[in-house]
Each structure stands twice: as C-alpha cells, then as structure tokens.
PDB file of C-alpha atoms in Angstrom:
ATOM      1  CA  GLU O 484     122.477  96.889  74.346  1.00  0.00           C
ATOM      2  CA  VAL O 485     120.385  93.951  75.549  1.00  0.00           C
ATOM      3  CA  GLN O 486     121.003  93.888  79.157  1.00  0.00           C
ATOM      4  CA  LEU O 487     119.801  90.755  81.690  1.00  0.00           C
ATOM      5  CA  LEU O 488     120.312  91.246  85.497  1.00  0.00           C
ATOM      6  CA  GLU O 489     119.435  88.228  87.548  1.00  0.00           C
ATOM      7  CA  SER O 490     118.971  88.549  91.306  1.00  0.00           C
ATOM      8  CA  GLY O 491     117.353  86.675  94.362  1.00  0.00           C
ATOM      9  CA  GLY O 492     120.086  84.155  94.837  1.00  0.00           C
ATOM     10  CA  GLY O 493     121.441  83.138  98.195  1.00  0.00           C
ATOM     11  CA  LEU O 494     121.747  80.523 100.840  1.00  0.00           C
ATOM     12  CA  VAL O 495     118.617  78.869 101.867  1.00  0.00           C
ATOM     13  CA  GLN O 496     117.689  75.525 103.905  1.00  0.00           C
ATOM     14  CA  PRO O 497     116.638  71.879 101.939  1.00  0.00           C
ATOM     15  CA  GLY O 498     112.733  72.323 101.538  1.00  0.00           C
ATOM     16  CA  GLY O 499     112.746  76.069 101.971  1.00  0.00           C
ATOM     17  CA  SER O 500     112.088  78.330  98.880  1.00  0.00           C
ATOM     18  CA  LEU O 501     113.515  81.599  97.100  1.00  0.00           C
ATOM     19  CA  ARG O 502     112.101  83.897  94.039  1.00  0.00           C
ATOM     20  CA  LEU O 503     114.807  84.660  91.207  1.00  0.00           C
ATOM     21  CA  SER O 504     114.232  87.910  89.629  1.00  0.00           C
ATOM     22  CA  CYS O 505     115.486  88.688  85.826  1.00  0.00           C
ATOM     23  CA  ALA O 506     115.793  92.689  84.721  1.00  0.00           C
ATOM     24  CA  ALA O 507     115.722  92.856  81.355  1.00  0.00           C
ATOM     25  CA  SER O 508     116.415  96.049  79.326  1.00  0.00           C
ATOM     26  CA  GLY O 509     117.314  97.371  75.393  1.00  0.00           C
ATOM     27  CA  PHE O 510     115.017  95.350  73.942  1.00  0.00           C
ATOM     28  CA  THR O 511     110.848  94.958  73.924  1.00  0.00           C
ATOM     29  CA  PHE O 512     110.593  92.542  76.608  1.00  0.00           C
ATOM     30  CA  SER O 513     107.261  90.725  75.603  1.00  0.00           C
ATOM     31  CA  ASN O 514     108.142  89.984  72.167  1.00  0.00           C
ATOM     32  CA  TYR O 515     110.800  87.705  73.495  1.00  0.00           C
ATOM     33  CA  ALA O 516     110.440  83.916  75.275  1.00  0.00           C
ATOM     34  CA  MET O 517     112.551  83.905  78.374  1.00  0.00           C
ATOM     35  CA  ASN O 518     114.147  81.162  79.678  1.00  0.00           C
ATOM     36  CA  TRP O 519     116.134  79.702  82.790  1.00  0.00           C
ATOM     37  CA  VAL O 520     119.209  77.494  82.725  1.00  0.00           C
ATOM     38  CA  ARG O 521     121.470  76.717  85.616  1.00  0.00           C
ATOM     39  CA  GLN O 522     124.748  75.285  85.976  1.00  0.00           C
ATOM     40  CA  VAL O 523     126.072  73.582  89.054  1.00  0.00           C
ATOM     41  CA  PRO O 524     129.939  74.859  89.535  1.00  0.00           C
ATOM     42  CA  GLY O 525     132.407  73.001  87.716  1.00  0.00           C
ATOM     43  CA  ARG O 526     129.634  70.903  85.656  1.00  0.00           C
ATOM     44  CA  GLY O 527     127.340  71.701  82.643  1.00  0.00           C
ATOM     45  CA  LEU O 528     124.516  73.777  81.565  1.00  0.00           C
ATOM     46  CA  GLU O 529     120.644  72.056  82.277  1.00  0.00           C
ATOM     47  CA  TRP O 530     117.786  74.132  80.901  1.00  0.00           C
ATOM     48  CA  VAL O 531     115.401  74.568  83.866  1.00  0.00           C
ATOM     49  CA  SER O 532     112.327  76.446  82.745  1.00  0.00           C
ATOM     50  CA  GLY O 533     110.905  78.688  79.794  1.00  0.00           C
ATOM     51  CA  ILE O 534     108.171  81.118  78.992  1.00  0.00           C
ATOM     52  CA  GLY O 535     106.545  82.976  76.155  1.00  0.00           C
ATOM     53  CA  GLY O 536     106.201  86.181  75.086  1.00  0.00           C
ATOM     54  CA  GLY O 537     102.865  86.860  76.844  1.00  0.00           C
ATOM     55  CA  GLY O 538     103.327  84.578  79.695  1.00  0.00           C
ATOM     56  CA  ASP O 539     100.536  82.184  79.004  1.00  0.00           C
ATOM     57  CA  ASP O 540     102.785  78.727  77.684  1.00  0.00           C
ATOM     58  CA  THR O 541     105.050  77.815  80.210  1.00  0.00           C
ATOM     59  CA  TYR O 542     107.620  75.086  80.135  1.00  0.00           C
ATOM     60  CA  TYR O 543     110.167  73.058  83.114  1.00  0.00           C
ATOM     61  CA  ALA O 544     112.461  70.423  83.200  1.00  0.00           C
ATOM     62  CA  ASP O 545     111.472  67.167  84.756  1.00  0.00           C
ATOM     63  CA  SER O 546     113.905  67.957  87.261  1.00  0.00           C
ATOM     64  CA  VAL O 547     111.724  70.924  88.573  1.00  0.00           C
ATOM     65  CA  LYS O 548     108.403  70.505  87.605  1.00  0.00           C
ATOM     66  CA  GLY O 549     105.636  70.677  90.520  1.00  0.00           C
ATOM     67  CA  ARG O 550     108.354  72.821  92.466  1.00  0.00           C
ATOM     68  CA  PHE O 551     109.186  76.062  90.159  1.00  0.00           C
ATOM     69  CA  THR O 552     107.396  78.218  88.863  1.00  0.00           C
ATOM     70  CA  ILE O 553     108.433  80.240  85.616  1.00  0.00           C
ATOM     71  CA  SER O 554     106.273  84.229  85.128  1.00  0.00           C
ATOM     72  CA  ARG O 555     106.916  87.441  84.213  1.00  0.00           C
ATOM     73  CA  ASP O 556     105.837  91.115  84.601  1.00  0.00           C
ATOM     74  CA  ASN O 557     105.910  92.671  80.965  1.00  0.00           C
ATOM     75  CA  SER O 558     105.041  96.264  82.574  1.00  0.00           C
ATOM     76  CA  LYS O 559     108.384  95.516  84.532  1.00  0.00           C
ATOM     77  CA  ASN O 560     110.478  93.872  81.928  1.00  0.00           C
ATOM     78  CA  THR O 561     111.263  91.399  84.801  1.00  0.00           C
ATOM     79  CA  LEU O 562     111.466  87.606  84.673  1.00  0.00           C
ATOM     80  CA  TYR O 563     110.797  85.355  87.641  1.00  0.00           C
ATOM     81  CA  LEU O 564     111.384  82.228  88.931  1.00  0.00           C
ATOM     82  CA  GLN O 565     109.442  81.024  91.861  1.00  0.00           C
ATOM     83  CA  MET O 566     111.888  77.772  93.446  1.00  0.00           C
ATOM     84  CA  ASN O 567     109.375  75.992  96.065  1.00  0.00           C
ATOM     85  CA  SER O 568     111.025  72.648  97.931  1.00  0.00           C
ATOM     86  CA  LEU O 569     114.701  73.273  97.311  1.00  0.00           C
ATOM     87  CA  ARG O 570     116.637  70.277  97.578  1.00  0.00           C
ATOM     88  CA  ALA O 571     120.714  70.514  97.265  1.00  0.00           C
ATOM     89  CA  GLU O 572     120.740  69.538  93.971  1.00  0.00           C
ATOM     90  CA  ASP O 573     119.116  72.701  93.225  1.00  0.00           C
ATOM     91  CA  THR O 574     122.492  74.056  94.089  1.00  0.00           C
ATOM     92  CA  ALA O 575     123.767  76.306  91.235  1.00  0.00           C
ATOM     93  CA  VAL O 576     124.566  79.343  89.428  1.00  0.00           C
ATOM     94  CA  TYR O 577     121.188  80.520  87.441  1.00  0.00           C
ATOM     95  CA  TYR O 578     121.279  82.430  84.389  1.00  0.00           C
ATOM     96  CA  CYS O 579     118.429  83.876  82.377  1.00  0.00           C
ATOM     97  CA  ALA O 580     118.601  84.213  78.794  1.00  0.00           C
ATOM     98  CA  LYS O 581     116.815  85.367  76.112  1.00  0.00           C
ATOM     99  CA  ASP O 582     115.275  83.440  73.041  1.00  0.00           C
ATOM    100  CA  ALA O 583     117.020  84.394  70.134  1.00  0.00           C
ATOM    101  CA  VAL O 584     114.263  85.488  67.638  1.00  0.00           C
ATOM    102  CA  PRO O 585     110.857  87.208  68.624  1.00  0.00           C
ATOM    103  CA  ARG O 586     108.272  84.579  69.217  1.00  0.00           C
ATOM    104  CA  ASN O 587     105.373  84.183  71.279  1.00  0.00           C
ATOM    105  CA  SER O 588     106.737  80.852  72.296  1.00  0.00           C
ATOM    106  CA  VAL O 589     109.698  79.120  73.462  1.00  0.00           C
ATOM    107  CA  TRP O 590     111.913  77.612  70.445  1.00  0.00           C
ATOM    108  CA  ASP O 591     114.963  79.386  69.393  1.00  0.00           C
ATOM    109  CA  TRP O 592     118.711  79.394  70.799  1.00  0.00           C
ATOM    110  CA  PHE O 593     119.504  81.342  73.508  1.00  0.00           C
ATOM    111  CA  ASP O 594     121.274  85.009  72.957  1.00  0.00           C
ATOM    112  CA  PRO O 595     122.349  87.114  75.226  1.00  0.00           C
ATOM    113  CA  TRP O 596     122.775  85.507  78.754  1.00  0.00           C
ATOM    114  CA  GLY O 597     122.362  87.130  82.316  1.00  0.00           C
ATOM    115  CA  ARG O 598     125.548  86.723  84.321  1.00  0.00           C
ATOM    116  CA  GLY O 599     123.844  84.868  87.093  1.00  0.00           C
ATOM    117  CA  THR O 600     122.905  84.512  90.514  1.00  0.00           C
ATOM    118  CA  LEU O 601     123.922  81.472  92.815  1.00  0.00           C
ATOM    119  CA  VAL O 602     120.937  79.521  94.628  1.00  0.00           C
ATOM    120  CA  ALA O 603     123.140  77.199  97.567  1.00  0.00           C
ATOM    121  CA  VAL O 604     120.585  74.707  99.409  1.00  0.00           C
ATOM    122  CA  SER O 605     122.107  73.758 102.372  1.00  0.00           C
ATOM    123  CA  SER O 606     121.325  73.158 106.303  1.00  0.00           C
TER     124      SER O 606
ATOM    125  CA  GLU I 397     114.383  63.912  74.341  1.00  0.00           C
ATOM    126  CA  ILE I 398     117.751  64.083  72.108  1.00  0.00           C
ATOM    127  CA  VAL I 399     120.819  63.379  73.685  1.00  0.00           C
ATOM    128  CA  LEU I 400     124.215  65.505  72.579  1.00  0.00           C
ATOM    129  CA  THR I 401     127.302  63.884  73.196  1.00  0.00           C
ATOM    130  CA  GLN I 402     130.467  66.071  73.046  1.00  0.00           C
ATOM    131  CA  SER I 403     133.810  64.853  72.590  1.00  0.00           C
ATOM    132  CA  PRO I 404     136.621  65.160  73.038  1.00  0.00           C
ATOM    133  CA  GLY I 405     136.054  66.114  76.768  1.00  0.00           C
ATOM    134  CA  THR I 406     139.283  67.943  76.688  1.00  0.00           C
ATOM    135  CA  LEU I 407     141.608  69.440  73.733  1.00  0.00           C
ATOM    136  CA  SER I 408     144.884  70.412  74.377  1.00  0.00           C
ATOM    137  CA  LEU I 409     146.052  72.599  72.001  1.00  0.00           C
ATOM    138  CA  SER I 410     148.591  75.198  71.170  1.00  0.00           C
ATOM    139  CA  PRO I 411     147.774  78.811  69.871  1.00  0.00           C
ATOM    140  CA  GLY I 412     148.098  78.560  66.532  1.00  0.00           C
ATOM    141  CA  GLU I 413     146.667  75.071  65.994  1.00  0.00           C
ATOM    142  CA  ARG I 414     143.074  74.072  64.601  1.00  0.00           C
ATOM    143  CA  ALA I 415     140.563  72.929  67.285  1.00  0.00           C
ATOM    144  CA  THR I 416     137.715  70.285  65.818  1.00  0.00           C
ATOM    145  CA  LEU I 417     135.081  69.485  68.032  1.00  0.00           C
ATOM    146  CA  SER I 418     132.210  67.017  68.030  1.00  0.00           C
ATOM    147  CA  CYS I 419     128.738  66.900  69.083  1.00  0.00           C
ATOM    148  CA  ARG I 420     126.524  64.111  68.372  1.00  0.00           C
ATOM    149  CA  ALA I 421     123.119  63.521  68.445  1.00  0.00           C
ATOM    150  CA  SER I 422     120.830  60.393  69.859  1.00  0.00           C
ATOM    151  CA  GLN I 423     118.415  61.022  67.088  1.00  0.00           C
ATOM    152  CA  SER I 424     118.629  63.182  63.829  1.00  0.00           C
ATOM    153  CA  ILE I 425     117.977  66.729  64.518  1.00  0.00           C
ATOM    154  CA  SER I 426     115.543  68.601  62.297  1.00  0.00           C
ATOM    155  CA  ASN I 427     115.971  71.558  60.529  1.00  0.00           C
ATOM    156  CA  SER I 428     120.047  71.630  61.504  1.00  0.00           C
ATOM    157  CA  TYR I 429     118.600  73.302  65.311  1.00  0.00           C
ATOM    158  CA  LEU I 430     121.924  73.026  66.798  1.00  0.00           C
ATOM    159  CA  ALA I 431     123.489  76.158  68.089  1.00  0.00           C
ATOM    160  CA  TRP I 432     127.742  76.347  69.945  1.00  0.00           C
ATOM    161  CA  TYR I 433     128.162  78.330  72.871  1.00  0.00           C
ATOM    162  CA  GLN I 434     131.323  79.381  74.571  1.00  0.00           C
ATOM    163  CA  GLN I 435     131.780  79.586  78.200  1.00  0.00           C
ATOM    164  CA  LYS I 436     135.255  80.885  80.112  1.00  0.00           C
ATOM    165  CA  PRO I 437     135.282  80.842  83.597  1.00  0.00           C
ATOM    166  CA  GLY I 438     133.362  83.073  85.711  1.00  0.00           C
ATOM    167  CA  GLN I 439     131.301  84.314  82.738  1.00  0.00           C
ATOM    168  CA  ALA I 440     128.168  83.195  81.303  1.00  0.00           C
ATOM    169  CA  PRO I 441     127.786  81.811  77.524  1.00  0.00           C
ATOM    170  CA  ARG I 442     128.139  83.105  74.866  1.00  0.00           C
ATOM    171  CA  LEU I 443     126.572  82.476  71.585  1.00  0.00           C
ATOM    172  CA  LEU I 444     128.668  81.202  68.682  1.00  0.00           C
ATOM    173  CA  ILE I 445     126.803  79.583  66.361  1.00  0.00           C
ATOM    174  CA  TYR I 446     123.067  78.675  65.511  1.00  0.00           C
ATOM    175  CA  GLY I 447     121.462  77.107  62.867  1.00  0.00           C
ATOM    176  CA  ALA I 448     124.709  74.379  62.943  1.00  0.00           C
ATOM    177  CA  SER I 449     126.550  76.822  60.546  1.00  0.00           C
ATOM    178  CA  SER I 450     125.388  80.463  60.765  1.00  0.00           C
ATOM    179  CA  ARG I 451     127.926  82.449  63.201  1.00  0.00           C
ATOM    180  CA  ALA I 452     126.080  84.788  65.784  1.00  0.00           C
ATOM    181  CA  THR I 453     126.902  88.524  65.369  1.00  0.00           C
ATOM    182  CA  GLY I 454     130.633  89.725  66.205  1.00  0.00           C
ATOM    183  CA  ILE I 455     131.931  86.230  66.101  1.00  0.00           C
ATOM    184  CA  PRO I 456     135.504  86.017  64.159  1.00  0.00           C
ATOM    185  CA  ASP I 457     135.458  84.178  60.798  1.00  0.00           C
ATOM    186  CA  ARG I 458     137.510  81.445  62.409  1.00  0.00           C
ATOM    187  CA  PHE I 459     134.676  79.863  64.208  1.00  0.00           C
ATOM    188  CA  SER I 460     132.636  77.600  61.833  1.00  0.00           C
ATOM    189  CA  GLY I 461     130.164  75.385  62.244  1.00  0.00           C
ATOM    190  CA  SER I 462     128.856  72.420  60.146  1.00  0.00           C
ATOM    191  CA  GLY I 463     126.813  69.063  60.142  1.00  0.00           C
ATOM    192  CA  SER I 464     123.379  67.708  59.770  1.00  0.00           C
ATOM    193  CA  GLY I 465     121.789  65.120  61.216  1.00  0.00           C
ATOM    194  CA  THR I 466     123.045  63.406  64.143  1.00  0.00           C
ATOM    195  CA  ASP I 467     127.195  64.774  63.602  1.00  0.00           C
ATOM    196  CA  PHE I 468     127.819  68.495  64.183  1.00  0.00           C
ATOM    197  CA  THR I 469     131.331  70.209  64.225  1.00  0.00           C
ATOM    198  CA  LEU I 470     132.799  73.061  65.957  1.00  0.00           C
ATOM    199  CA  ALA I 471     135.688  74.368  64.421  1.00  0.00           C
ATOM    200  CA  ILE I 472     138.554  76.778  65.421  1.00  0.00           C
ATOM    201  CA  SER I 473     140.823  77.260  62.730  1.00  0.00           C
ATOM    202  CA  ARG I 474     143.506  79.305  64.356  1.00  0.00           C
ATOM    203  CA  LEU I 475     143.493  79.565  68.171  1.00  0.00           C
ATOM    204  CA  GLU I 476     143.822  82.862  69.572  1.00  0.00           C
ATOM    205  CA  PRO I 477     144.844  82.950  73.675  1.00  0.00           C
ATOM    206  CA  GLU I 478     141.176  84.145  74.287  1.00  0.00           C
ATOM    207  CA  ASP I 479     139.723  81.299  72.200  1.00  0.00           C
ATOM    208  CA  PHE I 480     140.203  78.762  75.434  1.00  0.00           C
ATOM    209  CA  ALA I 481     137.448  78.139  77.153  1.00  0.00           C
ATOM    210  CA  VAL I 482     134.176  75.254  77.323  1.00  0.00           C
ATOM    211  CA  TYR I 483     132.216  74.799  74.577  1.00  0.00           C
ATOM    212  CA  TYR I 484     128.444  73.752  74.583  1.00  0.00           C
ATOM    213  CA  CYS I 485     126.310  72.502  71.746  1.00  0.00           C
ATOM    214  CA  GLN I 486     122.451  73.082  72.246  1.00  0.00           C
ATOM    215  CA  HIS I 487     119.247  71.537  70.340  1.00  0.00           C
ATOM    216  CA  TYR I 488     116.508  74.090  70.171  1.00  0.00           C
ATOM    217  CA  GLY I 489     113.198  73.923  68.142  1.00  0.00           C
ATOM    218  CA  SER I 490     111.607  70.227  69.549  1.00  0.00           C
ATOM    219  CA  SER I 491     107.961  69.660  70.961  1.00  0.00           C
ATOM    220  CA  PRO I 492     107.423  68.542  73.646  1.00  0.00           C
ATOM    221  CA  PHE I 493     109.650  71.024  74.670  1.00  0.00           C
ATOM    222  CA  VAL I 494     112.940  71.009  76.072  1.00  0.00           C
ATOM    223  CA  TYR I 495     116.522  72.214  75.567  1.00  0.00           C
ATOM    224  CA  THR I 496     119.090  70.043  75.872  1.00  0.00           C
ATOM    225  CA  PHE I 497     122.995  70.703  75.903  1.00  0.00           C
ATOM    226  CA  GLY I 498     125.538  68.815  75.711  1.00  0.00           C
ATOM    227  CA  GLN I 499     128.286  68.032  78.331  1.00  0.00           C
ATOM    228  CA  GLY I 500     130.877  70.525  76.772  1.00  0.00           C
ATOM    229  CA  THR I 501     134.348  70.214  75.526  1.00  0.00           C
ATOM    230  CA  LYS I 502     137.481  72.111  76.950  1.00  0.00           C
ATOM    231  CA  VAL I 503     139.820  73.654  74.718  1.00  0.00           C
ATOM    232  CA  GLU I 504     142.825  74.064  77.022  1.00  0.00           C
ATOM    233  CA  SER I 505     146.388  75.633  76.267  1.00  0.00           C
ATOM    234  CA  LYS I 506     149.271  72.687  75.640  1.00  0.00           C
TER     235      LYS I 506
END
C-alpha cells in the first residue's frame, strides 16, 4: 500500500523558516515525480512545487518562487520542502502528492495524497 | 496559465438524486488532461477521474467524467450519503509547468 506521511509543520513567525518532510513507502520512490500542494483551511487547493524522480527538475508556483526549495533523498524515500521568508499568506495545510504515472518529470495527475501537515505563520 | 472555473459553488441535493458538476477552462485543454478529486472534511483529496473520463481504481461506477476542450463534467448518478463532499477539477500536463485547480464545488445534503 502506498503511504505518504508529512511532518515538520508548526507555528513560525513571519520571516522565519520551516522544513517539511514527506516519508514515502509502498512504491519505488525514485520512479515518480512528487509534489507539494497547500490548502488554506476552508479554501481551495494550490499547487506549490514539484520535483522529478531524479531530483534534477524542479518547478514552483510564482507565489513561492525564490522562497521555497523542493528536494528529495531517494535513498531515504523522503521528499522535502524548505520554506524561507515565510509570510502570513503561507499559512495552510501542506500535502505531499505522488504523480500517478512513473515518469522522471512532473506531468500527471496526483494519486495518492498524504494527510497533510499544518503550517501557521503568525507573530 | 489555464484558469479553471467550477460551477455551481454549492449543490444542495438529496441522497439518490443525480449531481452534475461543471469545470470550465479558460483555454482548450489538450489531450483531456483533466482530473477530478473528492475531499471530505479533515481528509486529503482522493482521485476520482483522470484523463477527463477514466475512473481511478476503486471508484464506484456511479461517478463518471466527460467533456473535452474547455468544458468538462463530473456526474454522480445516484448520490450516496458518503458522496457529500467538495469536488475539485485539476489541469495537468502543461508546459511551462504548473498545475491548476478549480475553486471547488461543495455537494451538500438538502
């Protein structure tokens, strides 16, 4: 069974940093692109960032470009999101999501998603 | 970047009724690169449909997707109590790369 488990969320002050992790199991992690998607409580979904299976190809939404860095460690089956210069508007539940089709680059729909980790940016 | 607009915002129906949800794209979506997800309170989104009309593994056949170009539809033939949730459409497979989601349609019990 494919499982994705996010961790690392919490309360951080504006301008601060946080690193999220997503531990993956149940599939050959390096064969799949991975993504981060966020959701402000009570609001819709926003794709944040994606990374190819090998880790060389990375993609970002304009809203986080230059502040967030996605990476992965295929030896540990773990996806990361380093978030710097955090703003109040980054407050959300952050989900990791697996591309559904084995491919080196992000391209496909998401299946499955993790349960999410809450990031709250407030003074 | 393609913008997806879902309608209606909220659909109030009774169990056993048919639900029809719309997702309209600001530009034509090639190869029907559109997916639908269901999200219940406190849970992660769950894949229902990909490629506009292909049901994901384990999804009941009361869920069906259709459409092409700029107009897509998710239909639930007979609502079960567990189907009351929020539904999102998603565009994928574009370059330069970005995924986009619709704003969601809430299906609530009347």
